[in-house]
Amino acid sequence: MEHPGKVLLSGIAAAGMAAIARSEYERRHFVTNRQIVSSPKIRRERNLVFLSDLHENVYPSGEPGQMDRLSQEIRGISPDAVLIGGDMIIMHPGRPCRSRRTLELLANLAGLCPVYYADGNHEDRLDQGIAPDGCFRDPFLREIARLGAVYLRDRSVNLFPDVRLSACTIPEQLYRCRFRLPVMEADYLEQRLGQAARDRYQILLMHSPQFFRNAAGWGADLTLSGHFHGGTIRIPGLGGLMTPQMQFFRPECAGRFTRDGKTMIVSRGLGTHSVNIRLNNRPELLWITLKPGREEEAARTGDGTARLRGARTR
Ligand SMILES: [Fe+2]
């Protein structure tokens, strides 16, 4: 008979290998989740795709000459606009920047619909790399403009006659808060963006979801965020295990939230970096449908976009 310690160790090793294999599978297979938001300010139905935290991941089709699966999926949705919430690239200070796959994705989307690109914390650091591989801020911005994307940094555009889109950067020190929650100054968004639209449906791209109180207070009808990669490992009933700032079980890791009639949707993101683990936390492409109608009820839901009304997973 085997020694009980040996049996235990073998069991732990087998569970560890199974977890690694599952994580590798999840990292290569994204899901599409559909969210429907409604407001009397919206005059006609439109479909948006929201991308966040690709971090240079790619989903090969497996067929020679075919576009990657993410590009195919977005093209299949045929959206009215693609909104990018940042961290598509990988940019660590003092290291080479990686942007090639992000630019390939933008090339695949060129001509499909308007594409708006906002910063995450990695794009914020575009000037801090060491190798000029076309990823420093000016060349990168020139390249995304050449591919037809509109770069939005602390400014607003009219996405449609009835919908305004704004994108706001977040000060680096607020990303760096570890083991504690960062606090954004009450008038920060107004200082950066001016007043929110009152007569149009106001969408705000803000990379970190930790400032929903500020976003709702400013007047964002819909805030779109990412950054937390779903919390790395999602535990049923508890949500995401940890954020990049080492906060544990933060409810904002993924999902849909409401506050004072305003909505925030947080993507689990499409890639990883540094901590390359995903368990019960598939990468996520968000398909958001804007519909004319009554506003949301003021309740908060913190988990599992796929389980919400109107959600679709595939
Ligand atoms: Fe991020």
PDB file of C-alpha atoms and ligand atoms in Angstrom:
ATOM      1  CA  MET A   1       0.000   0.000   0.000  1.00  0.00           C
ATOM      2  CA  GLU A   2       1.266   3.471  -0.905  1.00  0.00           C
ATOM      3  CA  HIS A   3       2.325   5.871   1.828  1.00  0.00           C
ATOM      4  CA  PRO A   4      -0.541   8.369   2.505  1.00  0.00           C
ATOM      5  CA  GLY A   5       1.877  11.306   2.083  1.00  0.00           C
ATOM      6  CA  LYS A   6       2.818  10.076  -1.381  1.00  0.00           C
ATOM      7  CA  VAL A   7      -0.848   9.695  -2.324  1.00  0.00           C
ATOM      8  CA  LEU A   8      -1.540  13.239  -1.127  1.00  0.00           C
ATOM      9  CA  LEU A   9       1.410  14.663  -3.068  1.00  0.00           C
ATOM     10  CA  SER A  10       0.364  12.789  -6.228  1.00  0.00           C
ATOM     11  CA  GLY A  11      -3.169  14.160  -5.810  1.00  0.00           C
ATOM     12  CA  ILE A  12      -1.900  17.738  -5.422  1.00  0.00           C
ATOM     13  CA  ALA A  13       0.397  17.351  -8.459  1.00  0.00           C
ATOM     14  CA  ALA A  14      -2.463  15.950 -10.569  1.00  0.00           C
ATOM     15  CA  ALA A  15      -4.810  18.778  -9.493  1.00  0.00           C
ATOM     16  CA  GLY A  16      -2.098  21.342 -10.280  1.00  0.00           C
ATOM     17  CA  MET A  17      -1.552  19.908 -13.750  1.00  0.00           C
ATOM     18  CA  ALA A  18      -5.289  19.796 -14.414  1.00  0.00           C
ATOM     19  CA  ALA A  19      -5.567  23.469 -13.339  1.00  0.00           C
ATOM     20  CA  ILE A  20      -2.690  24.474 -15.635  1.00  0.00           C
ATOM     21  CA  ALA A  21      -4.237  22.593 -18.563  1.00  0.00           C
ATOM     22  CA  ARG A  22      -7.633  24.199 -17.910  1.00  0.00           C
ATOM     23  CA  SER A  23      -6.061  27.646 -17.624  1.00  0.00           C
ATOM     24  CA  GLU A  24      -4.261  27.183 -20.946  1.00  0.00           C
ATOM     25  CA  TYR A  25      -7.554  26.161 -22.570  1.00  0.00           C
ATOM     26  CA  GLU A  26      -9.417  29.157 -21.151  1.00  0.00           C
ATOM     27  CA  ARG A  27      -6.741  31.606 -22.262  1.00  0.00           C
ATOM     28  CA  ARG A  28      -7.179  30.386 -25.850  1.00  0.00           C
ATOM     29  CA  HIS A  29     -10.995  30.379 -25.970  1.00  0.00           C
ATOM     30  CA  PHE A  30     -12.904  33.606 -25.530  1.00  0.00           C
ATOM     31  CA  VAL A  31     -16.669  33.880 -25.116  1.00  0.00           C
ATOM     32  CA  THR A  32     -18.992  36.531 -26.487  1.00  0.00           C
ATOM     33  CA  ASN A  33     -21.356  37.995 -23.916  1.00  0.00           C
ATOM     34  CA  ARG A  34     -24.182  40.251 -24.956  1.00  0.00           C
ATOM     35  CA  GLN A  35     -25.487  43.029 -22.758  1.00  0.00           C
ATOM     36  CA  ILE A  36     -28.525  45.168 -23.491  1.00  0.00           C
ATOM     37  CA  VAL A  37     -28.770  48.665 -22.069  1.00  0.00           C
ATOM     38  CA  SER A  38     -31.732  50.939 -22.534  1.00  0.00           C
ATOM     39  CA  SER A  39     -32.530  54.579 -21.966  1.00  0.00           C
ATOM     40  CA  PRO A  40     -35.124  57.085 -23.166  1.00  0.00           C
ATOM     41  CA  LYS A  41     -32.156  59.133 -24.448  1.00  0.00           C
ATOM     42  CA  ILE A  42     -31.370  56.414 -27.015  1.00  0.00           C
ATOM     43  CA  ARG A  43     -33.418  57.003 -30.158  1.00  0.00           C
ATOM     44  CA  ARG A  44     -32.614  53.877 -32.143  1.00  0.00           C
ATOM     45  CA  GLU A  45     -31.116  50.474 -31.554  1.00  0.00           C
ATOM     46  CA  ARG A  46     -27.397  50.068 -32.183  1.00  0.00           C
ATOM     47  CA  ASN A  47     -24.801  47.392 -31.564  1.00  0.00           C
ATOM     48  CA  LEU A  48     -21.378  48.069 -30.095  1.00  0.00           C
ATOM     49  CA  VAL A  49     -18.424  45.803 -29.526  1.00  0.00           C
ATOM     50  CA  PHE A  50     -16.262  46.542 -26.495  1.00  0.00           C
ATOM     51  CA  LEU A  51     -12.688  45.239 -26.433  1.00  0.00           C
ATOM     52  CA  SER A  52     -10.366  45.485 -23.470  1.00  0.00           C
ATOM     53  CA  ASP A  53      -7.118  44.012 -22.168  1.00  0.00           C
ATOM     54  CA  LEU A  54      -6.166  41.981 -25.213  1.00  0.00           C
ATOM     55  CA  HIS A  55      -2.528  42.319 -24.138  1.00  0.00           C
ATOM     56  CA  GLU A  56      -1.331  41.118 -27.514  1.00  0.00           C
ATOM     57  CA  ASN A  57      -3.216  37.842 -27.274  1.00  0.00           C
ATOM     58  CA  VAL A  58      -4.302  36.195 -30.519  1.00  0.00           C
ATOM     59  CA  TYR A  59      -6.912  33.544 -31.288  1.00  0.00           C
ATOM     60  CA  PRO A  60      -5.685  31.809 -34.449  1.00  0.00           C
ATOM     61  CA  SER A  61      -8.365  30.407 -36.717  1.00  0.00           C
ATOM     62  CA  GLY A  62      -6.319  27.303 -37.500  1.00  0.00           C
ATOM     63  CA  GLU A  63      -7.130  27.784 -41.205  1.00  0.00           C
ATOM     64  CA  PRO A  64      -4.349  29.125 -43.417  1.00  0.00           C
ATOM     65  CA  GLY A  65      -5.105  32.578 -44.792  1.00  0.00           C
ATOM     66  CA  GLN A  66      -8.113  33.176 -42.530  1.00  0.00           C
ATOM     67  CA  MET A  67      -8.465  36.016 -40.052  1.00  0.00           C
ATOM     68  CA  ASP A  68      -8.087  35.184 -36.377  1.00  0.00           C
ATOM     69  CA  ARG A  69     -11.250  34.122 -34.522  1.00  0.00           C
ATOM     70  CA  LEU A  70     -11.649  37.419 -32.663  1.00  0.00           C
ATOM     71  CA  SER A  71     -11.646  39.435 -35.882  1.00  0.00           C
ATOM     72  CA  GLN A  72     -14.109  36.986 -37.417  1.00  0.00           C
ATOM     73  CA  GLU A  73     -16.412  37.183 -34.411  1.00  0.00           C
ATOM     74  CA  ILE A  74     -16.450  40.986 -34.417  1.00  0.00           C
ATOM     75  CA  ARG A  75     -17.116  41.053 -38.141  1.00  0.00           C
ATOM     76  CA  GLY A  76     -19.952  38.545 -37.608  1.00  0.00           C
ATOM     77  CA  ILE A  77     -21.637  40.870 -35.104  1.00  0.00           C
ATOM     78  CA  SER A  78     -21.422  43.665 -37.681  1.00  0.00           C
ATOM     79  CA  PRO A  79     -21.380  46.388 -35.023  1.00  0.00           C
ATOM     80  CA  ASP A  80     -22.167  50.065 -35.517  1.00  0.00           C
ATOM     81  CA  ALA A  81     -18.941  50.899 -33.643  1.00  0.00           C
ATOM     82  CA  VAL A  82     -16.049  49.172 -31.896  1.00  0.00           C
ATOM     83  CA  LEU A  83     -14.981  50.724 -28.588  1.00  0.00           C
ATOM     84  CA  ILE A  84     -11.563  49.850 -27.197  1.00  0.00           C
ATOM     85  CA  GLY A  85     -11.058  50.326 -23.471  1.00  0.00           C
ATOM     86  CA  GLY A  86      -7.265  50.081 -23.408  1.00  0.00           C
ATOM     87  CA  ASP A  87      -4.486  47.630 -22.543  1.00  0.00           C
ATOM     88  CA  MET A  88      -4.482  46.053 -25.970  1.00  0.00           C
ATOM     89  CA  ILE A  89      -0.684  46.232 -26.018  1.00  0.00           C
ATOM     90  CA  ILE A  90       1.945  45.143 -23.480  1.00  0.00           C
ATOM     91  CA  MET A  91       4.118  47.973 -22.277  1.00  0.00           C
ATOM     92  CA  HIS A  92       6.345  47.733 -19.236  1.00  0.00           C
ATOM     93  CA  PRO A  93       8.656  50.648 -18.495  1.00  0.00           C
ATOM     94  CA  GLY A  94      12.201  50.050 -19.669  1.00  0.00           C
ATOM     95  CA  ARG A  95      11.277  47.080 -21.830  1.00  0.00           C
ATOM     96  CA  PRO A  96      10.390  46.694 -25.497  1.00  0.00           C
ATOM     97  CA  CYS A  97       6.769  47.421 -26.279  1.00  0.00           C
ATOM     98  CA  ARG A  98       4.594  44.803 -27.941  1.00  0.00           C
ATOM     99  CA  SER A  99       1.882  46.071 -30.265  1.00  0.00           C
ATOM    100  CA  ARG A 100       2.058  44.006 -33.466  1.00  0.00           C
ATOM    101  CA  ARG A 101      -1.021  41.846 -32.832  1.00  0.00           C
ATOM    102  CA  THR A 102      -3.075  44.838 -31.729  1.00  0.00           C
ATOM    103  CA  LEU A 103      -2.247  46.575 -35.002  1.00  0.00           C
ATOM    104  CA  GLU A 104      -3.101  43.400 -36.943  1.00  0.00           C
ATOM    105  CA  LEU A 105      -6.511  43.322 -35.239  1.00  0.00           C
ATOM    106  CA  LEU A 106      -7.112  46.975 -36.114  1.00  0.00           C
ATOM    107  CA  ALA A 107      -6.133  46.205 -39.710  1.00  0.00           C
ATOM    108  CA  ASN A 108      -8.687  43.379 -39.776  1.00  0.00           C
ATOM    109  CA  LEU A 109     -11.389  45.752 -38.509  1.00  0.00           C
ATOM    110  CA  ALA A 110     -10.519  48.562 -40.912  1.00  0.00           C
ATOM    111  CA  GLY A 111     -13.534  49.626 -42.944  1.00  0.00           C
ATOM    112  CA  LEU A 112     -15.998  47.582 -40.852  1.00  0.00           C
ATOM    113  CA  CYS A 113     -17.258  50.464 -38.704  1.00  0.00           C
ATOM    114  CA  PRO A 114     -15.850  53.369 -36.682  1.00  0.00           C
ATOM    115  CA  VAL A 115     -13.260  52.186 -34.135  1.00  0.00           C
ATOM    116  CA  TYR A 116     -12.447  54.294 -31.049  1.00  0.00           C
ATOM    117  CA  TYR A 117      -9.335  53.546 -29.046  1.00  0.00           C
ATOM    118  CA  ALA A 118      -8.886  54.738 -25.418  1.00  0.00           C
ATOM    119  CA  ASP A 119      -5.899  54.285 -23.137  1.00  0.00           C
ATOM    120  CA  GLY A 120      -5.334  51.677 -20.478  1.00  0.00           C
ATOM    121  CA  ASN A 121      -2.431  51.813 -18.077  1.00  0.00           C
ATOM    122  CA  HIS A 122      -0.191  50.117 -20.675  1.00  0.00           C
ATOM    123  CA  GLU A 123      -0.934  52.753 -23.354  1.00  0.00           C
ATOM    124  CA  ASP A 124      -0.339  55.411 -20.701  1.00  0.00           C
ATOM    125  CA  ARG A 125       3.261  54.158 -20.565  1.00  0.00           C
ATOM    126  CA  LEU A 126       3.875  54.320 -24.306  1.00  0.00           C
ATOM    127  CA  ASP A 127       6.698  56.800 -23.850  1.00  0.00           C
ATOM    128  CA  GLN A 128       8.567  54.656 -21.362  1.00  0.00           C
ATOM    129  CA  GLY A 129       9.797  51.796 -23.575  1.00  0.00           C
ATOM    130  CA  ILE A 130      13.343  51.127 -24.733  1.00  0.00           C
ATOM    131  CA  ALA A 131      13.038  49.707 -28.241  1.00  0.00           C
ATOM    132  CA  PRO A 132      11.508  51.775 -31.039  1.00  0.00           C
ATOM    133  CA  ASP A 133       9.455  48.991 -32.599  1.00  0.00           C
ATOM    134  CA  GLY A 134       6.777  51.399 -33.736  1.00  0.00           C
ATOM    135  CA  CYS A 135       5.126  51.459 -30.351  1.00  0.00           C
ATOM    136  CA  PHE A 136       6.177  54.757 -28.847  1.00  0.00           C
ATOM    137  CA  ARG A 137       3.282  57.146 -28.579  1.00  0.00           C
ATOM    138  CA  ASP A 138       3.631  59.156 -31.784  1.00  0.00           C
ATOM    139  CA  PRO A 139       4.407  56.268 -34.162  1.00  0.00           C
ATOM    140  CA  PHE A 140       1.751  54.131 -32.477  1.00  0.00           C
ATOM    141  CA  LEU A 141      -0.862  56.853 -32.815  1.00  0.00           C
ATOM    142  CA  ARG A 142       0.131  57.431 -36.433  1.00  0.00           C
ATOM    143  CA  GLU A 143      -0.245  53.718 -37.113  1.00  0.00           C
ATOM    144  CA  ILE A 144      -3.669  53.332 -35.480  1.00  0.00           C
ATOM    145  CA  ALA A 145      -4.844  56.459 -37.334  1.00  0.00           C
ATOM    146  CA  ARG A 146      -3.580  54.945 -40.603  1.00  0.00           C
ATOM    147  CA  LEU A 147      -5.678  51.853 -39.797  1.00  0.00           C
ATOM    148  CA  GLY A 148      -8.740  54.031 -39.310  1.00  0.00           C
ATOM    149  CA  ALA A 149      -9.055  54.050 -35.506  1.00  0.00           C
ATOM    150  CA  VAL A 150      -9.866  57.259 -33.657  1.00  0.00           C
ATOM    151  CA  TYR A 151      -7.704  57.749 -30.576  1.00  0.00           C
ATOM    152  CA  LEU A 152      -9.647  59.166 -27.633  1.00  0.00           C
ATOM    153  CA  ARG A 153      -7.662  60.562 -24.726  1.00  0.00           C
ATOM    154  CA  ASP A 154      -9.408  62.888 -22.300  1.00  0.00           C
ATOM    155  CA  ARG A 155     -11.900  64.026 -24.878  1.00  0.00           C
ATOM    156  CA  SER A 156     -15.375  63.369 -26.234  1.00  0.00           C
ATOM    157  CA  VAL A 157     -16.998  62.781 -29.607  1.00  0.00           C
ATOM    158  CA  ASN A 158     -20.565  62.366 -30.761  1.00  0.00           C
ATOM    159  CA  LEU A 159     -20.673  58.657 -31.466  1.00  0.00           C
ATOM    160  CA  PHE A 160     -24.162  58.985 -32.950  1.00  0.00           C
ATOM    161  CA  PRO A 161     -26.539  61.965 -32.919  1.00  0.00           C
ATOM    162  CA  ASP A 162     -28.072  60.660 -29.669  1.00  0.00           C
ATOM    163  CA  VAL A 163     -24.953  59.087 -28.090  1.00  0.00           C
ATOM    164  CA  ARG A 164     -21.826  60.816 -26.813  1.00  0.00           C
ATOM    165  CA  LEU A 165     -18.597  58.955 -26.163  1.00  0.00           C
ATOM    166  CA  SER A 166     -15.898  60.182 -23.783  1.00  0.00           C
ATOM    167  CA  ALA A 167     -12.625  58.616 -22.688  1.00  0.00           C
ATOM    168  CA  CYS A 168     -10.740  59.573 -19.569  1.00  0.00           C
ATOM    169  CA  THR A 169      -7.229  58.618 -18.485  1.00  0.00           C
ATOM    170  CA  ILE A 170      -6.552  57.730 -14.866  1.00  0.00           C
ATOM    171  CA  PRO A 171      -3.534  59.142 -12.983  1.00  0.00           C
ATOM    172  CA  GLU A 172      -0.764  56.562 -12.669  1.00  0.00           C
ATOM    173  CA  GLN A 173      -0.667  56.790  -8.889  1.00  0.00           C
ATOM    174  CA  LEU A 174      -4.286  55.588  -8.748  1.00  0.00           C
ATOM    175  CA  TYR A 175      -3.277  52.445 -10.648  1.00  0.00           C
ATOM    176  CA  ARG A 176      -0.406  51.908  -8.219  1.00  0.00           C
ATOM    177  CA  CYS A 177      -2.443  51.701  -5.006  1.00  0.00           C
ATOM    178  CA  ARG A 178      -1.662  48.279  -3.613  1.00  0.00           C
ATOM    179  CA  PHE A 179      -3.605  46.601  -0.821  1.00  0.00           C
ATOM    180  CA  ARG A 180      -5.896  49.652  -0.514  1.00  0.00           C
ATOM    181  CA  LEU A 181      -8.590  51.304  -2.576  1.00  0.00           C
ATOM    182  CA  PRO A 182      -7.626  54.386  -4.604  1.00  0.00           C
ATOM    183  CA  VAL A 183      -9.645  57.569  -4.263  1.00  0.00           C
ATOM    184  CA  MET A 184     -10.310  59.839  -7.243  1.00  0.00           C
ATOM    185  CA  GLU A 185     -10.948  63.531  -6.628  1.00  0.00           C
ATOM    186  CA  ALA A 186     -14.626  64.387  -6.883  1.00  0.00           C
ATOM    187  CA  ASP A 187     -14.188  66.869  -9.762  1.00  0.00           C
ATOM    188  CA  TYR A 188     -11.495  64.894 -11.637  1.00  0.00           C
ATOM    189  CA  LEU A 189     -13.707  63.831 -14.541  1.00  0.00           C
ATOM    190  CA  GLU A 190     -15.169  67.299 -15.001  1.00  0.00           C
ATOM    191  CA  GLN A 191     -11.663  68.776 -14.999  1.00  0.00           C
ATOM    192  CA  ARG A 192     -10.587  66.347 -17.720  1.00  0.00           C
ATOM    193  CA  LEU A 193     -13.706  66.157 -19.831  1.00  0.00           C
ATOM    194  CA  GLY A 194     -15.919  69.105 -18.968  1.00  0.00           C
ATOM    195  CA  GLN A 195     -19.550  68.405 -18.263  1.00  0.00           C
ATOM    196  CA  ALA A 196     -21.239  65.158 -19.233  1.00  0.00           C
ATOM    197  CA  ALA A 197     -23.882  65.258 -21.940  1.00  0.00           C
ATOM    198  CA  ARG A 198     -27.373  65.617 -20.524  1.00  0.00           C
ATOM    199  CA  ASP A 199     -29.371  65.502 -23.739  1.00  0.00           C
ATOM    200  CA  ARG A 200     -27.469  62.545 -25.251  1.00  0.00           C
ATOM    201  CA  TYR A 201     -26.773  59.064 -23.888  1.00  0.00           C
ATOM    202  CA  GLN A 202     -23.326  59.446 -22.336  1.00  0.00           C
ATOM    203  CA  ILE A 203     -20.828  56.568 -22.590  1.00  0.00           C
ATOM    204  CA  LEU A 204     -17.531  56.783 -20.714  1.00  0.00           C
ATOM    205  CA  LEU A 205     -14.475  54.635 -21.428  1.00  0.00           C
ATOM    206  CA  MET A 206     -12.493  54.488 -18.208  1.00  0.00           C
ATOM    207  CA  HIS A 207     -10.016  51.658 -17.962  1.00  0.00           C
ATOM    208  CA  SER A 208     -10.235  50.858 -14.254  1.00  0.00           C
ATOM    209  CA  PRO A 209     -13.664  50.033 -12.785  1.00  0.00           C
ATOM    210  CA  GLN A 210     -12.761  51.325  -9.332  1.00  0.00           C
ATOM    211  CA  PHE A 211     -14.168  54.777  -9.958  1.00  0.00           C
ATOM    212  CA  PHE A 212     -17.785  54.019 -10.802  1.00  0.00           C
ATOM    213  CA  ARG A 213     -18.953  56.404  -8.083  1.00  0.00           C
ATOM    214  CA  ASN A 214     -17.076  59.233  -9.858  1.00  0.00           C
ATOM    215  CA  ALA A 215     -18.311  58.150 -13.286  1.00  0.00           C
ATOM    216  CA  ALA A 216     -21.961  57.956 -12.212  1.00  0.00           C
ATOM    217  CA  GLY A 217     -21.667  61.243 -10.311  1.00  0.00           C
ATOM    218  CA  TRP A 218     -20.193  62.938 -13.369  1.00  0.00           C
ATOM    219  CA  GLY A 219     -23.153  61.782 -15.455  1.00  0.00           C
ATOM    220  CA  ALA A 220     -21.965  58.732 -17.421  1.00  0.00           C
ATOM    221  CA  ASP A 221     -25.053  56.717 -18.340  1.00  0.00           C
ATOM    222  CA  LEU A 222     -22.817  53.785 -19.266  1.00  0.00           C
ATOM    223  CA  THR A 223     -19.238  53.272 -18.076  1.00  0.00           C
ATOM    224  CA  LEU A 224     -17.151  50.610 -19.817  1.00  0.00           C
ATOM    225  CA  SER A 225     -14.104  49.261 -18.007  1.00  0.00           C
ATOM    226  CA  GLY A 226     -11.742  46.288 -17.828  1.00  0.00           C
ATOM    227  CA  HIS A 227      -8.282  46.174 -16.270  1.00  0.00           C
ATOM    228  CA  PHE A 228      -8.878  43.456 -13.658  1.00  0.00           C
ATOM    229  CA  HIS A 229      -8.886  40.527 -16.120  1.00  0.00           C
ATOM    230  CA  GLY A 230     -11.895  39.113 -14.291  1.00  0.00           C
ATOM    231  CA  GLY A 231      -9.854  38.712 -11.121  1.00  0.00           C
ATOM    232  CA  THR A 232      -7.595  35.920 -12.509  1.00  0.00           C
ATOM    233  CA  ILE A 233      -9.485  33.045 -10.855  1.00  0.00           C
ATOM    234  CA  ARG A 234     -13.236  33.309 -10.406  1.00  0.00           C
ATOM    235  CA  ILE A 235     -14.665  31.477  -7.440  1.00  0.00           C
ATOM    236  CA  PRO A 236     -18.417  30.810  -7.500  1.00  0.00           C
ATOM    237  CA  GLY A 237     -20.185  32.973  -4.935  1.00  0.00           C
ATOM    238  CA  LEU A 238     -17.073  35.044  -4.239  1.00  0.00           C
ATOM    239  CA  GLY A 239     -16.115  36.408  -7.674  1.00  0.00           C
ATOM    240  CA  GLY A 240     -12.620  37.345  -8.837  1.00  0.00           C
ATOM    241  CA  LEU A 241      -9.751  36.309  -6.576  1.00  0.00           C
ATOM    242  CA  MET A 242      -7.365  39.235  -7.033  1.00  0.00           C
ATOM    243  CA  THR A 243      -6.776  42.447  -8.948  1.00  0.00           C
ATOM    244  CA  PRO A 244      -3.418  43.641 -10.355  1.00  0.00           C
ATOM    245  CA  GLN A 245      -3.234  45.891  -7.263  1.00  0.00           C
ATOM    246  CA  MET A 246      -3.418  42.881  -4.967  1.00  0.00           C
ATOM    247  CA  GLN A 247      -6.903  43.571  -3.720  1.00  0.00           C
ATOM    248  CA  PHE A 248      -8.840  40.433  -3.067  1.00  0.00           C
ATOM    249  CA  PHE A 249     -12.432  39.588  -3.985  1.00  0.00           C
ATOM    250  CA  ARG A 250     -13.256  43.042  -5.308  1.00  0.00           C
ATOM    251  CA  PRO A 251     -16.777  42.851  -6.743  1.00  0.00           C
ATOM    252  CA  GLU A 252     -15.814  45.123  -9.679  1.00  0.00           C
ATOM    253  CA  CYS A 253     -13.600  42.443 -11.260  1.00  0.00           C
ATOM    254  CA  ALA A 254     -16.235  41.687 -13.894  1.00  0.00           C
ATOM    255  CA  GLY A 255     -19.928  42.048 -14.576  1.00  0.00           C
ATOM    256  CA  ARG A 256     -22.629  44.654 -14.642  1.00  0.00           C
ATOM    257  CA  PHE A 257     -23.361  47.200 -11.966  1.00  0.00           C
ATOM    258  CA  THR A 258     -25.874  49.996 -11.480  1.00  0.00           C
ATOM    259  CA  ARG A 259     -25.768  53.060  -9.267  1.00  0.00           C
ATOM    260  CA  ASP A 260     -28.303  55.896  -9.246  1.00  0.00           C
ATOM    261  CA  GLY A 261     -29.742  54.644 -12.532  1.00  0.00           C
ATOM    262  CA  LYS A 262     -26.305  54.593 -14.215  1.00  0.00           C
ATOM    263  CA  THR A 263     -24.682  51.415 -15.510  1.00  0.00           C
ATOM    264  CA  MET A 264     -21.143  50.095 -15.519  1.00  0.00           C
ATOM    265  CA  ILE A 265     -20.099  47.017 -17.471  1.00  0.00           C
ATOM    266  CA  VAL A 266     -16.701  45.514 -16.708  1.00  0.00           C
ATOM    267  CA  SER A 267     -15.075  43.172 -19.178  1.00  0.00           C
ATOM    268  CA  ARG A 268     -13.014  40.186 -18.086  1.00  0.00           C
ATOM    269  CA  GLY A 269     -10.674  41.205 -20.886  1.00  0.00           C
ATOM    270  CA  LEU A 270      -9.285  39.223 -23.794  1.00  0.00           C
ATOM    271  CA  GLY A 271      -5.774  38.428 -22.635  1.00  0.00           C
ATOM    272  CA  THR A 272      -3.354  38.317 -19.739  1.00  0.00           C
ATOM    273  CA  HIS A 273       0.192  39.404 -18.986  1.00  0.00           C
ATOM    274  CA  SER A 274       2.593  38.741 -16.121  1.00  0.00           C
ATOM    275  CA  VAL A 275       0.093  36.514 -14.258  1.00  0.00           C
ATOM    276  CA  ASN A 276      -0.880  34.249 -17.148  1.00  0.00           C
ATOM    277  CA  ILE A 277      -3.615  32.331 -15.402  1.00  0.00           C
ATOM    278  CA  ARG A 278      -7.347  32.145 -16.039  1.00  0.00           C
ATOM    279  CA  LEU A 279      -9.582  29.726 -14.176  1.00  0.00           C
ATOM    280  CA  ASN A 280     -13.366  29.811 -14.437  1.00  0.00           C
ATOM    281  CA  ASN A 281     -12.641  33.120 -16.136  1.00  0.00           C
ATOM    282  CA  ARG A 282     -12.765  32.844 -19.921  1.00  0.00           C
ATOM    283  CA  PRO A 283     -11.637  35.881 -21.926  1.00  0.00           C
ATOM    284  CA  GLU A 284     -14.608  37.982 -22.936  1.00  0.00           C
ATOM    285  CA  LEU A 285     -15.771  39.877 -25.982  1.00  0.00           C
ATOM    286  CA  LEU A 286     -18.603  42.212 -25.026  1.00  0.00           C
ATOM    287  CA  TRP A 287     -21.394  42.859 -27.466  1.00  0.00           C
ATOM    288  CA  ILE A 288     -23.481  45.749 -26.180  1.00  0.00           C
ATOM    289  CA  THR A 289     -26.845  46.638 -27.631  1.00  0.00           C
ATOM    290  CA  LEU A 290     -28.191  50.127 -26.984  1.00  0.00           C
ATOM    291  CA  LYS A 291     -31.973  50.244 -27.066  1.00  0.00           C
ATOM    292  CA  PRO A 292     -34.566  52.982 -26.682  1.00  0.00           C
ATOM    293  CA  GLY A 293     -36.599  52.400 -23.531  1.00  0.00           C
ATOM    294  CA  ARG A 294     -36.835  52.655 -19.806  1.00  0.00           C
ATOM    295  CA  GLU A 295     -33.677  53.034 -17.697  1.00  0.00           C
ATOM    296  CA  GLU A 296     -32.240  50.296 -15.494  1.00  0.00           C
ATOM    297  CA  GLU A 297     -33.476  49.585 -12.031  1.00  0.00           C
ATOM    298  CA  ALA A 298     -31.062  50.867  -9.395  1.00  0.00           C
ATOM    299  CA  ALA A 299     -29.766  47.491  -8.317  1.00  0.00           C
ATOM    300  CA  ARG A 300     -26.273  46.137  -8.465  1.00  0.00           C
ATOM    301  CA  THR A 301     -25.207  42.859  -9.975  1.00  0.00           C
ATOM    302  CA  GLY A 302     -21.609  41.894  -9.616  1.00  0.00           C
ATOM    303  CA  ASP A 303     -21.034  38.626 -11.339  1.00  0.00           C
ATOM    304  CA  GLY A 304     -21.379  36.668 -14.542  1.00  0.00           C
ATOM    305  CA  THR A 305     -22.543  38.803 -17.435  1.00  0.00           C
ATOM    306  CA  ALA A 306     -23.642  35.638 -19.208  1.00  0.00           C
ATOM    307  CA  ARG A 307     -26.299  35.028 -16.599  1.00  0.00           C
ATOM    308  CA  LEU A 308     -27.922  38.407 -16.971  1.00  0.00           C
ATOM    309  CA  ARG A 309     -30.984  39.282 -18.972  1.00  0.00           C
ATOM    310  CA  GLY A 310     -30.304  39.385 -22.659  1.00  0.00           C
ATOM    311  CA  ALA A 311     -26.911  37.745 -22.290  1.00  0.00           C
ATOM    312  CA  ARG A 312     -25.532  35.288 -24.768  1.00  0.00           C
ATOM    313  CA  THR A 313     -22.489  33.096 -24.501  1.00  0.00           C
ATOM    314  CA  ARG A 314     -20.799  31.095 -27.143  1.00  0.00           C
TER     315      ARG A 314
HETATM  316 FE    FE B   1      -4.988  47.379 -17.254  1.00  0.00          FE
END
